[in-house]
Coordinates of C-alpha atoms in Angstrom, one line a residue:
M48 CA 294.0 -39.3 -35.2
G49 CA 297.3 -39.1 -37.1
D50 CA 300.3 -38.0 -35.1
S51 CA 298.2 -36.4 -32.3
I52 CA 298.7 -37.4 -28.7
P53 CA 296.5 -40.4 -27.7
V54 CA 293.3 -39.6 -25.8
R55 CA 292.9 -40.9 -22.3
T56 CA 289.4 -41.9 -21.2
A57 CA 288.0 -40.8 -17.9
L58 CA 288.9 -44.4 -16.6
Y59 CA 292.6 -44.1 -17.6
N60 CA 293.9 -44.0 -14.0
S61 CA 291.5 -46.8 -13.0
H62 CA 293.2 -49.0 -15.7
L63 CA 296.7 -48.1 -14.3
S64 CA 295.6 -49.0 -10.8
L65 CA 294.6 -52.4 -12.0
D66 CA 297.9 -53.0 -13.8
G67 CA 296.3 -52.7 -17.2
N68 CA 298.7 -53.1 -20.1
V69 CA 297.8 -49.8 -21.9
V70 CA 298.3 -49.4 -25.6
D71 CA 297.4 -46.8 -28.3
F72 CA 294.2 -48.0 -29.9
H73 CA 292.9 -45.8 -32.7
G74 CA 294.2 -42.8 -30.9
F75 CA 292.9 -43.8 -27.4
E76 CA 295.0 -45.2 -24.5
L77 CA 293.2 -48.4 -23.5
P78 CA 294.2 -51.7 -21.8
I79 CA 294.9 -54.7 -24.1
W80 CA 294.7 -56.9 -21.0
Y81 CA 294.9 -56.8 -17.2
S82 CA 295.8 -60.4 -16.3
N83 CA 295.8 -62.3 -19.7
I84 CA 293.5 -62.5 -22.6
T85 CA 292.4 -66.1 -22.1
E86 CA 291.5 -65.7 -18.5
E87 CA 289.5 -62.5 -19.1
H88 CA 287.7 -64.0 -22.1
L89 CA 286.6 -67.0 -20.1
K90 CA 285.4 -64.8 -17.2
C91 CA 283.1 -63.1 -19.6
R92 CA 281.8 -66.4 -20.9
S93 CA 281.2 -67.9 -17.4
E94 CA 280.5 -64.9 -15.1
A95 CA 280.6 -61.2 -15.9
A96 CA 283.1 -58.7 -17.3
I97 CA 283.3 -55.0 -17.7
F98 CA 285.0 -53.1 -20.6
D99 CA 285.9 -49.4 -21.0
V100 CA 284.4 -48.7 -24.4
S101 CA 284.5 -44.9 -24.0
H102 CA 286.5 -44.6 -27.2
M103 CA 283.3 -45.3 -29.1
G104 CA 281.3 -42.3 -30.2
S105 CA 277.8 -41.1 -29.2
F106 CA 275.6 -39.2 -31.6
R107 CA 272.1 -37.8 -31.1
F108 CA 269.7 -37.3 -34.0
R109 CA 266.7 -35.2 -33.5
G110 CA 263.7 -33.9 -35.5
N111 CA 260.3 -34.9 -36.8
N112 CA 260.5 -37.9 -39.1
V113 CA 264.1 -38.6 -37.9
R114 CA 263.6 -42.4 -38.3
E115 CA 262.3 -41.9 -41.9
W116 CA 265.4 -39.8 -42.7
L117 CA 267.6 -42.6 -41.4
D118 CA 265.7 -45.0 -43.6
S119 CA 267.1 -43.2 -46.6
I120 CA 270.7 -43.7 -45.6
A121 CA 270.7 -46.9 -43.6
T122 CA 270.4 -50.6 -44.6
Q123 CA 268.1 -51.1 -41.7
K124 CA 264.5 -49.8 -41.9
C125 CA 264.8 -47.6 -38.9
S126 CA 261.2 -46.4 -39.0
S127 CA 260.1 -50.0 -38.1
I128 CA 262.1 -49.9 -34.8
E129 CA 259.8 -48.8 -32.0
P130 CA 260.8 -46.4 -29.3
G131 CA 262.7 -48.1 -26.5
R132 CA 264.4 -50.5 -28.9
C133 CA 267.9 -50.8 -30.4
A134 CA 269.0 -52.1 -33.8
Y135 CA 272.0 -52.6 -36.0
T136 CA 272.7 -51.1 -39.4
H137 CA 275.2 -50.3 -42.1
F138 CA 275.7 -47.0 -43.8
L139 CA 276.9 -47.3 -47.4
D140 CA 278.4 -44.7 -49.7
S141 CA 276.9 -43.9 -53.1
D142 CA 278.9 -46.8 -54.7
G143 CA 277.4 -49.3 -52.2
Y144 CA 280.5 -49.8 -50.0
I145 CA 280.2 -49.8 -46.2
I146 CA 281.4 -46.6 -44.6
D147 CA 280.7 -47.9 -41.1
D148 CA 278.3 -50.0 -39.0
M149 CA 276.4 -48.7 -36.0
I150 CA 274.1 -49.7 -33.1
F151 CA 271.3 -47.2 -32.7
A152 CA 268.5 -46.7 -30.1
V153 CA 265.2 -45.1 -30.8
V154 CA 264.5 -42.9 -27.8
N155 CA 261.1 -41.6 -29.0
E156 CA 259.4 -40.5 -32.2
S157 CA 261.8 -37.6 -32.7
E158 CA 265.1 -38.7 -31.1
V159 CA 267.6 -41.5 -32.0
L160 CA 271.0 -42.2 -30.3
G161 CA 273.8 -43.8 -32.3
V162 CA 277.2 -45.3 -31.5
P163 CA 279.8 -44.9 -34.3
N164 CA 283.1 -46.7 -34.1
A165 CA 286.0 -45.0 -32.5
S166 CA 288.1 -44.4 -35.6
M167 CA 285.1 -43.3 -37.6
I168 CA 283.6 -40.6 -35.4
A169 CA 284.9 -37.7 -37.5
V170 CA 284.2 -39.5 -40.8
M171 CA 280.6 -40.3 -39.8
W172 CA 280.0 -36.8 -38.4
D173 CA 281.0 -35.4 -41.8
W174 CA 278.9 -37.9 -43.7
F175 CA 275.8 -37.5 -41.6
T176 CA 276.2 -33.7 -41.8
K177 CA 276.4 -33.9 -45.6
M178 CA 273.2 -36.0 -45.7
L179 CA 271.1 -33.8 -43.5
P180 CA 267.9 -32.3 -45.0
E181 CA 268.4 -28.8 -46.4
D182 CA 265.4 -27.5 -44.5
G183 CA 267.1 -28.1 -41.1
S184 CA 264.4 -30.5 -39.9
I185 CA 267.0 -32.9 -38.5
Q186 CA 269.7 -31.9 -36.0
L187 CA 272.9 -33.8 -35.3
E188 CA 274.7 -33.6 -32.0
D189 CA 278.1 -35.1 -31.0
L190 CA 278.0 -36.3 -27.3
S191 CA 281.2 -38.3 -27.6
K192 CA 283.7 -36.2 -25.6
E193 CA 281.3 -35.8 -22.6
T194 CA 280.1 -39.4 -22.5
S195 CA 281.8 -42.5 -21.1
I196 CA 280.6 -46.0 -21.9
I197 CA 281.0 -49.2 -19.8
A198 CA 280.0 -52.6 -21.3
L199 CA 278.9 -55.1 -18.7
Q200 CA 278.7 -58.5 -20.3
G201 CA 278.3 -62.1 -19.2
P202 CA 275.8 -64.6 -17.7
T203 CA 275.8 -62.9 -14.2
S204 CA 275.7 -59.4 -15.6
R205 CA 272.0 -58.9 -14.7
S206 CA 272.5 -59.7 -11.0
I207 CA 275.5 -57.3 -10.9
C208 CA 273.6 -54.5 -12.7
E209 CA 270.7 -54.9 -10.3
E210 CA 273.0 -54.9 -7.3
V211 CA 274.7 -51.7 -8.4
L212 CA 271.9 -49.7 -10.1
G213 CA 268.8 -51.4 -8.7
L214 CA 266.1 -53.7 -10.1
S215 CA 264.4 -50.8 -12.1
N216 CA 267.5 -50.3 -14.3
H217 CA 267.6 -53.8 -15.9
V218 CA 266.8 -53.6 -19.6
G219 CA 266.1 -56.5 -22.0
R220 CA 268.1 -57.6 -25.0
F221 CA 268.3 -54.8 -27.6
R222 CA 266.2 -52.5 -25.5
W223 CA 267.0 -49.0 -24.3
K224 CA 266.0 -46.9 -21.3
E225 CA 267.0 -43.8 -19.2
I226 CA 268.8 -44.7 -16.0
E227 CA 266.4 -44.3 -13.2
E228 CA 267.1 -43.2 -9.6
N229 CA 269.9 -45.3 -8.1
Q230 CA 272.2 -45.5 -5.1
L231 CA 275.1 -44.0 -7.0
G232 CA 273.1 -40.9 -8.0
I233 CA 274.2 -41.2 -11.6
S234 CA 272.1 -40.5 -14.7
G235 CA 272.4 -41.4 -18.4
W236 CA 271.0 -44.3 -20.3
I237 CA 271.4 -48.1 -20.5
Q238 CA 270.8 -50.5 -23.4
G239 CA 270.8 -54.3 -23.7
T240 CA 273.5 -54.4 -26.3
G241 CA 277.2 -55.5 -26.5
Y242 CA 280.0 -57.0 -28.6
T243 CA 280.7 -60.4 -26.9
G244 CA 277.8 -62.6 -27.7
E245 CA 276.8 -62.7 -24.1
S246 CA 273.8 -61.1 -22.4
G247 CA 274.5 -57.8 -20.8
Y248 CA 274.4 -54.0 -21.1
E249 CA 276.2 -50.9 -22.4
I250 CA 275.9 -48.1 -19.9
F251 CA 276.3 -44.4 -21.0
V252 CA 277.1 -41.9 -18.3
S253 CA 278.9 -38.6 -17.9
N254 CA 282.7 -38.6 -17.6
D255 CA 282.3 -37.3 -14.0
D256 CA 280.2 -40.4 -13.0
V257 CA 282.0 -43.2 -14.7
V258 CA 284.7 -43.9 -12.1
S259 CA 282.1 -44.5 -9.3
L260 CA 280.1 -46.8 -11.6
W261 CA 283.3 -48.7 -12.7
D262 CA 284.4 -49.2 -9.1
S263 CA 280.9 -50.3 -8.0
L264 CA 280.7 -52.9 -10.7
L265 CA 284.1 -54.3 -9.7
E266 CA 283.1 -54.4 -6.1
A267 CA 280.0 -56.4 -7.2
G268 CA 282.1 -59.0 -8.8
A269 CA 282.7 -58.0 -12.4
T270 CA 286.1 -58.7 -14.0
P271 CA 287.9 -56.0 -15.9
V272 CA 288.6 -57.0 -19.5
G273 CA 290.8 -55.4 -22.1
L274 CA 290.8 -55.1 -25.9
G275 CA 292.4 -58.4 -26.5
A276 CA 289.6 -60.5 -25.1
R277 CA 287.1 -58.1 -26.5
D278 CA 288.4 -59.1 -29.9
T279 CA 288.4 -62.9 -29.3
L280 CA 284.9 -62.7 -27.8
R281 CA 283.5 -60.9 -30.9
L282 CA 285.4 -63.3 -33.2
E283 CA 283.8 -66.3 -31.6
K284 CA 280.4 -64.7 -32.0
G285 CA 281.1 -63.7 -35.6
Y286 CA 280.8 -60.0 -35.3
L287 CA 282.4 -57.7 -37.9
L288 CA 285.2 -55.4 -36.8
S289 CA 285.2 -52.0 -38.6
G290 CA 288.6 -51.3 -40.2
V291 CA 289.6 -55.0 -40.1
D292 CA 286.8 -57.0 -41.7
F293 CA 285.7 -54.1 -43.9
V294 CA 287.0 -50.6 -44.5
S295 CA 285.5 -47.6 -46.1
P296 CA 287.1 -46.4 -49.4
M297 CA 287.2 -43.0 -47.7
L298 CA 290.0 -44.3 -45.5
S299 CA 291.8 -47.0 -47.4
D300 CA 292.6 -48.1 -50.9
N301 CA 292.6 -51.8 -49.8
N302 CA 290.0 -52.9 -52.4
F303 CA 289.7 -56.4 -50.9
L304 CA 288.1 -54.9 -47.7
H305 CA 285.7 -52.6 -49.6
R306 CA 282.5 -54.5 -49.1
D307 CA 278.8 -54.1 -49.0
T308 CA 276.2 -55.5 -46.6
W309 CA 275.3 -58.6 -48.7
E310 CA 279.0 -59.6 -48.9
T311 CA 279.4 -59.4 -45.1
N312 CA 276.7 -62.1 -44.8
V313 CA 275.3 -60.4 -41.6
P314 CA 271.9 -62.0 -40.9
F315 CA 270.4 -58.8 -39.4
G316 CA 270.6 -55.1 -40.1
L317 CA 269.5 -55.3 -43.7
E318 CA 265.9 -54.6 -44.8
I319 CA 266.0 -54.9 -48.6
E320 CA 262.4 -53.6 -49.2
H321 CA 263.2 -49.9 -48.6
D322 CA 265.3 -47.6 -50.6
F323 CA 268.7 -46.4 -49.2
V324 CA 272.0 -45.0 -50.4
G325 CA 274.1 -47.7 -52.1
K326 CA 271.3 -50.3 -52.4
Q327 CA 272.1 -50.9 -56.1
R328 CA 275.3 -52.8 -55.2
V329 CA 273.7 -54.8 -52.5
V330 CA 271.0 -56.2 -54.8
S331 CA 273.3 -56.9 -57.8
H332 CA 275.2 -59.8 -56.4
K333 CA 275.2 -63.4 -57.8
D334 CA 275.2 -66.5 -55.6
E335 CA 278.8 -67.4 -56.5
D336 CA 280.2 -64.0 -55.3
A337 CA 282.4 -63.9 -52.3
R338 CA 280.8 -63.6 -48.9
W339 CA 282.1 -63.5 -45.3
W340 CA 282.3 -66.9 -43.7
G341 CA 283.6 -68.4 -40.5
V342 CA 286.2 -71.2 -40.5
V343 CA 287.4 -73.6 -37.8
Q344 CA 290.8 -75.3 -37.9
L345 CA 290.5 -79.1 -38.1
E346 CA 294.2 -80.0 -37.8
K347 CA 297.2 -78.7 -35.9
G348 CA 299.2 -76.0 -37.6
P349 CA 299.6 -72.2 -37.7
F350 CA 296.5 -70.4 -36.4
P351 CA 294.2 -68.7 -38.9
R352 CA 295.1 -65.0 -39.1
G353 CA 293.9 -62.0 -41.1
G354 CA 295.5 -61.8 -44.5
K355 CA 296.0 -65.5 -45.0
E356 CA 294.7 -67.0 -48.3
V357 CA 292.2 -69.9 -48.2
E358 CA 292.3 -72.8 -50.6
D359 CA 289.7 -75.5 -51.4
M360 CA 290.7 -79.2 -51.2
E361 CA 291.9 -79.0 -54.8
G362 CA 294.3 -76.2 -54.0
N363 CA 292.4 -73.4 -55.7
I364 CA 292.5 -70.1 -53.9
I365 CA 288.9 -69.2 -52.9
G366 CA 289.4 -66.2 -50.7
M367 CA 291.3 -64.6 -47.8
L368 CA 290.8 -64.3 -44.0
T369 CA 290.2 -60.9 -42.4
S370 CA 290.3 -62.1 -38.8
G371 CA 291.6 -65.1 -37.0
A372 CA 292.9 -66.3 -33.6
P373 CA 292.9 -69.3 -31.2
S374 CA 289.5 -69.6 -29.6
P375 CA 289.7 -69.6 -25.7
S376 CA 286.2 -71.2 -25.5
L377 CA 287.3 -74.1 -27.8
N378 CA 290.5 -74.9 -26.0
R379 CA 292.5 -72.7 -28.4
T380 CA 291.2 -74.3 -31.6
G381 CA 292.0 -71.9 -34.4
I382 CA 289.0 -70.0 -35.8
G383 CA 288.7 -67.3 -38.4
M384 CA 286.5 -65.3 -40.7
G385 CA 287.0 -64.1 -44.3
Y386 CA 285.6 -63.5 -47.7
L387 CA 285.3 -66.8 -49.6
S388 CA 283.7 -67.7 -53.0
G389 CA 281.7 -70.7 -53.9
V390 CA 281.4 -72.3 -50.5
E391 CA 278.6 -73.8 -48.3
D392 CA 278.3 -74.7 -44.7
G393 CA 280.5 -77.7 -43.9
D394 CA 282.9 -77.4 -46.8
E395 CA 286.6 -78.0 -46.2

C-alpha cells in the first residue's frame, strides 16, 4: 500500500482493549501479540485461539462454467471440487512463476468464493480481470472492504463454535456453508479451513457483526492470538507464506523467490492432468532441481532464519532458507524451510 496510512480492521479497538501490540502489517494495523508469542502459540495447539485475519481479501466469482474457467488459470482442477467444499491452489503467470496462492470455496455450480493474500488483493484483482472471458460470462466481485474474517483454531474450537453459533453451524474440514440462524443474529459463511495445522474454522461476516462475534468467542474461552504466533504455527505445519517463501515477479526482482508449484513441494493444490497457465514450467523440472524442504536444528547454535545459506556435510552450499524460527511446540528447537538441491528426507 506504499506510503498510505495503514488500514484499521473493524476489530482495531478490540485489539487495543486487549493490550495488543499493534504493528503495520502489509498496510494493515494488526497485533503481533497480546501476551507473548509462545504462550499464544501453545494455547492454539492445546485449546482454541482466535485471530483477526480481516486483512485477507474476499473475492466472488460468478457465472456458468465458473469452475471450468478457473481450471484454465489454476494449478488445482477446480471443476473436480464439489459444491460445499474448499480447496487450495496456486495461480501462475505465463512464465510459470507463482503470482499467489489461495483457498477457494465452491458455493454452487455457478459461484466460487476465494481468499487472496492481504498484500496481493490489488494484484490478483487486476490479474483475474485480465483473464476474464471476453464474452462477459464470468463476473468478479471484490467483497474485501465489507467483510471481516475471524479464524477460530485449535482442538476445542468445535465446542466453542457450537456454543456461540449453535450446533448447526459446525462445518467439517475443508467444507463450506452459509451461517444459519444463531443467537447473535449474524449472517455470512463459515469454512473448515485455517493456517495453523489445527482443526477449526474461518468465519466471514460483515464488519458490523464482527465485534459481537469476537467478543462472544472470547467469552466462550478462545484466546486472542497475534501475527507472531500465526507465523510460528504455520511454520511448524509447513505452510507457505506469500511474499516470504515465494514472491511474484510482478512485485519483486528477487529471483531466488520466483518459484513454481513443483518447486514449493506442496503435496496438494496441483492437478497436473489439466491445462493451466504456466504449466510448461511445472512439468519441465528434473529431480535434482531445488525444492522447498523443512529442516530441524540438531545442535545448539543460532536459530534457522530466512536468508541463511544451507550446506551439506561436505561444506557445499545446497540452498537457502526462506523461513525459520524456534519452535514453541518443540521446546524452542530451531526449525526452518527453504529451497534445497539434491536432498532426501533424513539428510544432514
